[in-house]
Short mmCIF file of C-alpha atoms in Angstrom, two decimals:
data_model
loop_
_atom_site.label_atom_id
_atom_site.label_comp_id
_atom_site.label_asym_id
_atom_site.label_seq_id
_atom_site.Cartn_x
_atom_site.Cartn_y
_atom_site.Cartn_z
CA UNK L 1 0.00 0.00 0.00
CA UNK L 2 0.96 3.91 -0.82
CA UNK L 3 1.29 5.93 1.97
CA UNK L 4 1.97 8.76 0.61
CA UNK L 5 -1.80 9.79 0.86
CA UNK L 6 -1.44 9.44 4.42
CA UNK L 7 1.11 11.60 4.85
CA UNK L 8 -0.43 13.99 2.92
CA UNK L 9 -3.24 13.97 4.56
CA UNK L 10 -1.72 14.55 7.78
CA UNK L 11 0.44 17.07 6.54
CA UNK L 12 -2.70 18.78 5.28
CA UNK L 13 -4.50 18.52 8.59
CA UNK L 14 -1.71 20.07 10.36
CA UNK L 15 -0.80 22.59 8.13
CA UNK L 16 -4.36 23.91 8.09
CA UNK L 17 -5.15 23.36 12.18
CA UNK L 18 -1.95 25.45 13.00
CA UNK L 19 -2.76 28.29 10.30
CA UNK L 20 -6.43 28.29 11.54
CA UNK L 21 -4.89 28.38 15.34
CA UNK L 22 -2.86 31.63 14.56
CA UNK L 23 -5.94 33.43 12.73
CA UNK L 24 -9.18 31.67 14.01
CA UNK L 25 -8.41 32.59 17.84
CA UNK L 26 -8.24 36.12 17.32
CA UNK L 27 -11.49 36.28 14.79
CA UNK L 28 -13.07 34.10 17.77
CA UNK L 29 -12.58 36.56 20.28
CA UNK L 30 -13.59 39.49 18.28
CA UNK L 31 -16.86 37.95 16.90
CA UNK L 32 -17.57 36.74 20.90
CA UNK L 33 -17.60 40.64 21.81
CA UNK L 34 -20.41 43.20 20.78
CA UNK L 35 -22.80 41.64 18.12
CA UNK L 36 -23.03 44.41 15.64
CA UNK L 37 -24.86 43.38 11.89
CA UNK L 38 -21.62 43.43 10.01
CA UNK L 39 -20.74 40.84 12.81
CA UNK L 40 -23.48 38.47 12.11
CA UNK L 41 -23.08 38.51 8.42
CA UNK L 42 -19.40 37.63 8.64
CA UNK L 43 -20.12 35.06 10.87
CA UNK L 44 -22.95 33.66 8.51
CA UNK L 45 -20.59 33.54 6.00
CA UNK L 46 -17.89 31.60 7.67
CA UNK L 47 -20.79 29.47 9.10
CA UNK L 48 -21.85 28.37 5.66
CA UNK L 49 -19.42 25.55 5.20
CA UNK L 50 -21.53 23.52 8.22
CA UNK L 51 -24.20 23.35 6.21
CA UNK L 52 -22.88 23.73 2.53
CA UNK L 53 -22.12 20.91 0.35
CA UNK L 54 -18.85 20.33 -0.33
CA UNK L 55 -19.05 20.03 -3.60
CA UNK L 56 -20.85 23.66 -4.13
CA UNK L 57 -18.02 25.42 -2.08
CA UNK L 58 -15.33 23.28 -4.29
CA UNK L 59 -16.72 24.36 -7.18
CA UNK L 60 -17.08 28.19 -6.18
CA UNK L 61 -13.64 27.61 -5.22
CA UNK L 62 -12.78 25.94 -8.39
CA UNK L 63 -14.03 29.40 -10.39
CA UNK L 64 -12.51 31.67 -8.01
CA UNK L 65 -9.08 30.43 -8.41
CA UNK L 66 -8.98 29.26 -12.13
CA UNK L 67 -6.69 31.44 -14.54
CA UNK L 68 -9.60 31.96 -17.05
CA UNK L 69 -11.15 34.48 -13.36
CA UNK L 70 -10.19 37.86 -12.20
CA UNK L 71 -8.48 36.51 -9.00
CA UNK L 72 -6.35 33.40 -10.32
CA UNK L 73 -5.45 35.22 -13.09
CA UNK L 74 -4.21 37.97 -10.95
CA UNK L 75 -2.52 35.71 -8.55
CA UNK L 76 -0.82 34.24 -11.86
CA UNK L 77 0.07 37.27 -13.25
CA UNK L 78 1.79 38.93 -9.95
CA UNK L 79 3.30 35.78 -8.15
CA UNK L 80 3.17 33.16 -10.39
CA UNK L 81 0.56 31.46 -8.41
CA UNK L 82 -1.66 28.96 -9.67
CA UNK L 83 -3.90 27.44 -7.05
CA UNK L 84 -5.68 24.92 -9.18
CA UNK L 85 -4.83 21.39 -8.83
CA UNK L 86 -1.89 22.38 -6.21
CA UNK L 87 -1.13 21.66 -2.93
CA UNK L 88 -1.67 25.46 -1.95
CA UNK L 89 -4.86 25.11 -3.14
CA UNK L 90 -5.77 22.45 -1.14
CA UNK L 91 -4.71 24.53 1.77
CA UNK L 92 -6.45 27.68 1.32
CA UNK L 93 -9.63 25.58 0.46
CA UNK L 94 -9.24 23.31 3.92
CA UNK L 95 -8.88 26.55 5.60
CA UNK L 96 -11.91 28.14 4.18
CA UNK L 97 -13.55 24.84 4.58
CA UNK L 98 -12.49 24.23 8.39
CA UNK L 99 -12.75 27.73 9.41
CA UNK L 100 -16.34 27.45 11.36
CA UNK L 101 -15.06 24.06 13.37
CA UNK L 102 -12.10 26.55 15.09
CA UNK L 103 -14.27 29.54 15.46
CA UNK L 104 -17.54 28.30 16.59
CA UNK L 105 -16.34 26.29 20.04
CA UNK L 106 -13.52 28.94 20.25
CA UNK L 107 -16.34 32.10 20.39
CA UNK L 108 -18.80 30.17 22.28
CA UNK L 109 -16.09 29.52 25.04
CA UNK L 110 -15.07 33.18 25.18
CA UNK L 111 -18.82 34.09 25.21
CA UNK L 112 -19.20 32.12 28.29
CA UNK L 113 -16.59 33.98 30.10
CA UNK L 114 -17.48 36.84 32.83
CA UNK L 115 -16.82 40.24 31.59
CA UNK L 116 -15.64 40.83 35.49
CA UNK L 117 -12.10 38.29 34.23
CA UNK L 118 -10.91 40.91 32.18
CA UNK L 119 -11.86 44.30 34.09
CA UNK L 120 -10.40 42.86 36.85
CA UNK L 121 -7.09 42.14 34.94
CA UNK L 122 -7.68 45.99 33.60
CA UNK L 123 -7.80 46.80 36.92
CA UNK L 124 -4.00 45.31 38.12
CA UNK L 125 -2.95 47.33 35.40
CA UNK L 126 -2.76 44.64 32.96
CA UNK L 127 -2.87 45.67 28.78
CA UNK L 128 -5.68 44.11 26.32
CA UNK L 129 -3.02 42.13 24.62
CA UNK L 130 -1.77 40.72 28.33
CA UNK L 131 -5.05 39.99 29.56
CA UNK L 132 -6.01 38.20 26.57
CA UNK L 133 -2.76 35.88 26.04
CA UNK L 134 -2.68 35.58 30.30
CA UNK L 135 -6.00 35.77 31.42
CA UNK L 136 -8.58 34.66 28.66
CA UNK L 137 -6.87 31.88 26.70
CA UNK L 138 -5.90 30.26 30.03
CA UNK L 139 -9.71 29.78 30.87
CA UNK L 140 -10.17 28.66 27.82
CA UNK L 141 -7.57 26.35 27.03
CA UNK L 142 -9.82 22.79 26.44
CA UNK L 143 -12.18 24.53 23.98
CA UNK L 144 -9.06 25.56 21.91
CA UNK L 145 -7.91 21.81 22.00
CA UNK L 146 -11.05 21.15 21.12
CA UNK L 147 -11.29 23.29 18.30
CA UNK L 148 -7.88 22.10 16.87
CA UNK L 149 -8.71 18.72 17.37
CA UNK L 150 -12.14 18.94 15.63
CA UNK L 151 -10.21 21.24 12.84
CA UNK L 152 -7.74 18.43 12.45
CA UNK L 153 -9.68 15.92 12.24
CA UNK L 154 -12.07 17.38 9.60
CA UNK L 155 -9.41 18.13 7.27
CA UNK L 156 -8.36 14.95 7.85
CA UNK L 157 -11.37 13.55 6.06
CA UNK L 158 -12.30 15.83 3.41
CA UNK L 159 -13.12 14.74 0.14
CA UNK L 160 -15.91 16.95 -1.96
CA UNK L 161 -13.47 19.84 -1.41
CA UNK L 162 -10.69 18.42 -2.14
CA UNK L 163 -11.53 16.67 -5.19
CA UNK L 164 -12.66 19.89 -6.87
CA UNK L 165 -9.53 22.03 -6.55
CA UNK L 166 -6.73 19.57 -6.18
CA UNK L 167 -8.29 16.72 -8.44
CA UNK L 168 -6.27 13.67 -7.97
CA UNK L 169 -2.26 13.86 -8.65
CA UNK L 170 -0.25 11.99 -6.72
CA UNK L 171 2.24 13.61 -4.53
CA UNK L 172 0.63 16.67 -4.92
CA UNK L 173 -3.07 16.22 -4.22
CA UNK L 174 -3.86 12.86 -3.84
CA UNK L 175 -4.91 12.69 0.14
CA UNK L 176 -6.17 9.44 1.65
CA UNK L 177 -10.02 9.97 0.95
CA UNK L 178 -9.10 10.66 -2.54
CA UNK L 179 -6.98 6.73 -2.69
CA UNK L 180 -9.95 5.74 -1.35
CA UNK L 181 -12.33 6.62 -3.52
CA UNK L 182 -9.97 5.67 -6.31
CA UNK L 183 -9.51 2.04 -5.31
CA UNK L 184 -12.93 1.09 -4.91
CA UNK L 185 -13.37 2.99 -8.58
CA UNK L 186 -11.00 0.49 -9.57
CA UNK L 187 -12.43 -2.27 -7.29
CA UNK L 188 -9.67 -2.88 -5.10
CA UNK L 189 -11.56 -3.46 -1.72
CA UNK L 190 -8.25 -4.38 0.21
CA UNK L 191 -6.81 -1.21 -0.45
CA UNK L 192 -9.95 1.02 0.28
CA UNK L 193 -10.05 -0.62 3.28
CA UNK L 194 -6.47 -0.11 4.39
CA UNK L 195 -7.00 3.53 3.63
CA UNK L 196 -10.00 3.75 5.53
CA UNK L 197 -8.83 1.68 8.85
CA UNK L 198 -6.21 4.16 8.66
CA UNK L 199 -7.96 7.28 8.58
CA UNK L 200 -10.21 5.74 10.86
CA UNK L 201 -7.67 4.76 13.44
CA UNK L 202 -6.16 8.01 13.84
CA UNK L 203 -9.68 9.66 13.62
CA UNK L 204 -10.46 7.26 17.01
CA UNK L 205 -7.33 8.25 18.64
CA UNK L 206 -7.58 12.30 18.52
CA UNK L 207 -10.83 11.94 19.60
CA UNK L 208 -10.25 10.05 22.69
CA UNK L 209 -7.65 12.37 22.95
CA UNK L 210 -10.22 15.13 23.55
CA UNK L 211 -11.90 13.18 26.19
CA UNK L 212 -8.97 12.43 28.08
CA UNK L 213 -7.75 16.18 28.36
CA UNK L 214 -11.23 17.48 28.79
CA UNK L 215 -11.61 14.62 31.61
CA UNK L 216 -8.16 15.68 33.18
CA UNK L 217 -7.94 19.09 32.54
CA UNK L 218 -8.40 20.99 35.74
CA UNK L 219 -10.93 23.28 34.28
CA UNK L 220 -11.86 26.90 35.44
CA UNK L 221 -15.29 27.20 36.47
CA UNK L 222 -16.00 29.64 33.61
CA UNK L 223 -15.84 27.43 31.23
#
């Protein structure tokens, strides 16, 4: 068996979960504040991939970044940059496509926090950007595992998405649910089901992962 779809896959899942980590907390916490109506539509639209098919945002996706649009063809004129059928491509569209599974438990957890945490850290004197990183993310901490873990796991097993903008080149943009789907296409049970014990091994194990930090964790009573 080929694991190179594997590792892709994993490098996919991890690429995208630590991007998402560096921009999703911070969009988290400033959707969790104030809710304004350019607030709610932003969140709609980063919502939409819970309840979109996969295929519809793939092929959006698809149009978006082909050369024959405004913004591939920019992106290919400027930096040389052709997201179609690459392995960028695949990123961006995981990110777009994960986005809501790091926001959503990430804002609801900051939601639930007392506004009293942060006046009182105000109140010693503390900045914004020290109460957040020392104050609010502590309290928090299990809902950002969470969130990664969720994240991870859903890129993990993406398919629809995938199949639209990377298509199926191997080394590039053949992940495991793509060698799936290609060996039972081609009838070869034994290797669809090597793929899929795989993917569904490590799917079993970050998930009881989550239960075993969430069980241990000492948590704050805010969250």
């Amino acid at each position: 068996m080929d694991l190179e779809p594997i590792w892709l896959s994993i490098k996919l899942a991890l690429l995208t979960t630590f991007i998402l980590l560096l921009i999703g907390i911070p969009i988290a916490y400033w959707l969790s504040r104030k809710q304004t109506l350019p607030k709610l539509v932003i969140e709609a639209f980063i919502t939409m991939p819970l309840v979109l098919p996969p295929s519809v945002l793939g092929f959006y996706l698809l149009l978006a970044f082909s050369a024959n649009n405004a913004l591939g063809r920019w992106l290919h004129e400027h930096f040389n940059v052709q997201l179609v059928f690459s392995f960028e491509g695949l990123v961006i569209a995981s990110l777009i496509y994960s986005l809501p599974f790091m926001i959503s438990p990430v804002k609801a957890a900051f939601g639930h926090l007392p506004k009293s945490i942060a006046e009182a850290s105000y109140t010693m004197g503390k900045s914004r950007m020290q109460t957040f990183f020392y104050v609010l993310l502590p309290n928090i901490r299990s809902s950002v595992f969470t969130a990664a873990v969720l994240t991870f796991a859903h890129t993990l097993g993406e398919f629809g998405v995938v199949l639209m903008i990377g298509g199926n080149i191997p080394g590039v943009t053949k992940v495991a649910s793509i060698a799936i789907y290609d060996a039972v296409e081609e009838m070869d049970y034994a290797a669809a089901n090597d793929y899929a014990l795989i993917l569904f091994a490590i799917t079993f194990i970050i998930v009881l992962a989550v239960f075993i930090f969430n069980r241990n964790a000492v948590k704050s009573p805010f969250e």
